[in-house]
Amino acid sequence: MDFNLKDEQRALQESVTRLLGTHYNFEARNRHAQQDDGWSRDMWARYAELGLLGLPFAEEHGGFGGDAADLMLTMEAFGRVMALEPYLATVVLAGTALRVGGTPSQRADFLPRIADGSLLCAWAHGERDTWHQPSHVTTTAAQDGDTWVLHGAKSLVLHGLSADLLVVSARVRGAADATEGIGLFLVPGDAKGLSKRGYRLLDQTPAAEITLSGVRGRLLGTATEAWPIIERVIETGIAAVCAQAVGAMQAALDLTVDYLNTRQQFGRPIGENQALQHRAAEMLIATEQARSMAMLAAMIVDDPEAQDRARHIAMAKAVIGREARLVGQQAIQLHGGIGMTTEYSAGHYLRHFTVIDQLFGDTAFHVRRLAEEHA
Amino acid sequence: MDLRLTAKEKRFREEVRDFIATNLPEDIRSHLRAGHPPTKDHIVRWHRILNTRGWATAHWPKEWGGAGLSPVERMILTEEIFLAPAPTPLVFNSSMIGPVIIQFGSEEQKRQFLPKIANLDIWFCQGFSEPDAGSDLASLRTLARRDGDHYVVTGQKIWTTMAHHADWMFCLVRTDPAAKKQVGISMLLIDMKTPGVTVRPIMSIDGHHHLNEVFLDEVRVPVENRVGEENKGWDYAKFLLGHERTGIAGVGRSKERLSYARELATQVKAGKRPLAEDPCFREQLALIEADLKALEITQLRVVAGHAGHHADKPDPLTSVLKVRGTELYQAVCELACRSAGPAAIAIQPAGGAADELDAAPRWGAALAPSYFYSRAASIYGGSNEIQKNILAKTVLGL
């Protein structure tokens, strides 16, 4: 049993934190959000320089050979500043699909370009009627020679607008909710027949609705039974957003504690009121419980043999969804009116947590999944 | 990072499990499994069985009968005892006064008391709280006046758990009323049979007798029964209260109650189908289980010495364990009680006549009492509000 970071991990954590500390305060974040893409290409280049974009990839693919713990540290740092860059979409989601499911030549072709920052990707899996049911896929794919022709629509595709390459799930056969018969396909972002409509999520994360009308794509890997890969991508995504949430929870707590120590009412800092101290302590308790779950998720997600992997990942997402909401809500309450304003950062954490809760299944969804196991 | 237990730790878990399976008397196990509090006889018998392996005082140094276990092994031992379920070693003996005597006691006190404390030949109770000194413990007023080679002690203690079973009490008394309130306190070991000691029961809402008031009226205590130096008692009390943190989260205890609730739910019929098939019940169970998993990891972080986010400040996780651990335990006990439905609300007369016992549904009898008694968990051991004060002041700097 060991919770300590290796020296390289500590170094990684320090350099990411330093980079973001210099370039990513709340004002800078707002500037990044104003850009056309909704994020900063300058920052992306800096992440590439630091090796973050190849973190989970093998060294032969220009990567760092890191594990889920490295990813956890990075996502936690991104969460602290609510970073807007397409790291989750490109490196974590599409990156995992390519890394785990790609043929050797697909890996050799795409992963180095992700690592050097020249290729942006997106994970186009969810659909309008998916709700949280990940096997709900109605987009279809039919083989035509050595390519496939895709018809359908994908919803809430994170960073779909800027993506050069989309990893799209589509049904080759089977009923709409079956886990069998789903394949994953690689589609260029500018493919003929592909249309995109971009928008922003509550926390300014760019997303897109994507329509596929006879779009040509290539099969990811060689099998049309891609469900295990999809599950792996989703689990890796859950572990990543859990860490991201913990970073944001810690930041919200730190910000709130600063405020409690600064803001004066009745001639003394409001933090001297026990009622408010207890709320802050509850935020701390929630953050530590969430941190424990993010660690569990990170440690188990890379271990395909681990018993209870799916169950523990679901537990992590369920607990963190609820704890993060508590922290976000209390941050606003303790800031008073200023917590409700858009120009101040406190309230934005709740927006961020609301988005994270809805990615890959919310608290209620995962609790229900766990409950069904007791049936 | 690696969450897995080592092969040695796994073997130790097996060893503990086997030992408990072989040695825990079935009458004790089934009594606790049904949710009843252990009797004095249960506690003494099991404590002595554990002591044959040094496991009643596992964290003591080996020379005084400890087991030389690592922190992880101690955690495993505690968990397995809770899961059995078996009574835990008497906390007043093994975790409180024992370590204090080892650290601060005289050689004579060590020889006289430690073996008997370890084997529960002497049962200690804790004389700390007073009517006006609960969370604000340093306000205690029980007075010890020096008279030759004796102290003469007069005052009142309250909430004295199991004092009615105790042979001795470790007691905080004021030896210097003029000093600042933390300074003039000493710690005395008082034989409960000394003239002037009166124990009066306090019945709690679970219908049981756990708590007492203890009145001390001109009780003469030999000076050699003072632990450490005069007026340094506050330091020893702080040491004692901060000493043993293994098990504060009660993960094993909550897991055991949760498994009992699940077992009950397969037997309880809600009309045609068992409660276990009710989606709402299952979701409540699932969420508690997930929260417990988080608590378990937090506990592992504490045991493994994983520093919290502020490496330069006190480890916040201990208070996190207390607050969340007790909240979850309470949630499980409440869920088990509610699962029994109407069967939980009939009072069972203790030792009542057979026809009385048969008149009410009996199987849910312990569930409401254990639910009621679980409410104490967030009060004792430093109330959860005090834990939040600690977190706010020492960790968050408020």
Short mmCIF file of N, CA and C in Angstrom, two decimals, chain B residues 2 4 21 73 129-130 139 142 161 166 175 177 180 183 224 239 269 290 293 309 315 346 350 352 357 366 392 394:
data_model
loop_
_atom_site.label_atom_id
_atom_site.label_comp_id
_atom_site.label_asym_id
_atom_site.label_seq_id
_atom_site.Cartn_x
_atom_site.Cartn_y
_atom_site.Cartn_z
N ASP B 2 -0.26 2.71 -4.90
CA ASP B 2 -0.68 1.32 -4.96
C ASP B 2 -1.54 1.02 -3.75
N ARG B 4 -3.01 -1.92 -3.04
CA ARG B 4 -3.11 -3.32 -2.65
C ARG B 4 -2.34 -3.62 -1.37
N ALA B 21 -12.44 -16.98 13.76
CA ALA B 21 -13.40 -18.05 13.43
C ALA B 21 -13.29 -19.20 14.44
N GLU B 73 -1.28 -3.60 9.82
CA GLU B 73 -1.76 -4.83 10.47
C GLU B 73 -2.74 -4.51 11.59
N SER B 129 -15.18 13.73 32.07
CA SER B 129 -16.26 14.71 31.93
C SER B 129 -16.91 15.04 33.27
N GLU B 130 -17.35 16.29 33.37
CA GLU B 130 -18.11 16.74 34.54
C GLU B 130 -19.32 17.51 34.03
N SER B 139 -12.38 22.86 32.02
CA SER B 139 -13.14 23.56 33.06
C SER B 139 -13.48 22.67 34.24
N THR B 142 -13.49 19.02 39.88
CA THR B 142 -13.26 18.04 40.94
C THR B 142 -11.92 18.35 41.62
N THR B 161 -18.77 6.06 31.10
CA THR B 161 -19.18 4.83 30.43
C THR B 161 -18.69 3.61 31.20
N ALA B 166 -16.59 -1.07 36.40
CA ALA B 166 -15.17 -0.77 36.54
C ALA B 166 -14.62 -1.08 37.92
N THR B 175 -5.58 20.03 41.03
CA THR B 175 -4.68 20.06 42.18
C THR B 175 -4.18 21.47 42.46
N PRO B 177 -6.05 25.03 42.12
CA PRO B 177 -7.19 25.84 41.68
C PRO B 177 -6.77 27.25 41.27
N LYS B 180 -3.81 28.64 35.87
CA LYS B 180 -4.61 28.70 34.64
C LYS B 180 -5.29 27.35 34.42
N VAL B 183 -3.49 24.21 33.50
CA VAL B 183 -2.23 23.92 34.17
C VAL B 183 -2.39 23.13 35.48
N GLU B 224 1.01 7.82 45.48
CA GLU B 224 1.68 7.00 44.46
C GLU B 224 0.74 6.57 43.33
N PHE B 239 -2.39 13.42 25.40
CA PHE B 239 -1.69 12.27 24.84
C PHE B 239 -2.66 11.10 24.69
N LYS B 269 -40.37 -9.30 4.34
CA LYS B 269 -41.30 -9.26 3.22
C LYS B 269 -42.04 -7.94 3.24
N ALA B 290 -20.93 3.08 -1.26
CA ALA B 290 -19.95 3.90 -2.00
C ALA B 290 -19.26 4.87 -1.04
N LYS B 293 -16.75 3.10 0.97
CA LYS B 293 -15.53 2.82 0.21
C LYS B 293 -14.61 4.05 0.26
N HIS B 309 -3.47 17.76 1.97
CA HIS B 309 -3.02 18.73 0.98
C HIS B 309 -2.12 19.80 1.57
N ASP B 315 -2.64 16.79 10.27
CA ASP B 315 -3.36 15.94 9.33
C ASP B 315 -4.87 16.10 9.53
N ALA B 346 -41.56 -2.65 18.54
CA ALA B 346 -42.04 -3.25 19.78
C ALA B 346 -40.91 -3.33 20.79
N ALA B 350 -36.23 -6.79 28.71
CA ALA B 350 -35.01 -7.57 28.93
C ALA B 350 -35.28 -8.61 29.99
N GLY B 352 -37.59 -10.62 30.26
CA GLY B 352 -39.01 -10.70 30.58
C GLY B 352 -39.52 -12.13 30.56
N LEU B 357 -42.27 -12.15 25.93
CA LEU B 357 -41.36 -12.14 24.80
C LEU B 357 -42.05 -12.61 23.53
N ALA B 366 -33.45 -5.60 18.44
CA ALA B 366 -32.25 -4.83 18.75
C ALA B 366 -32.05 -3.65 17.80
N ALA B 392 -11.62 23.64 11.00
CA ALA B 392 -11.69 25.05 10.61
C ALA B 392 -10.48 25.83 11.15
N THR B 394 -7.43 24.63 12.78
CA THR B 394 -6.04 24.21 12.61
C THR B 394 -5.70 23.89 11.16
#
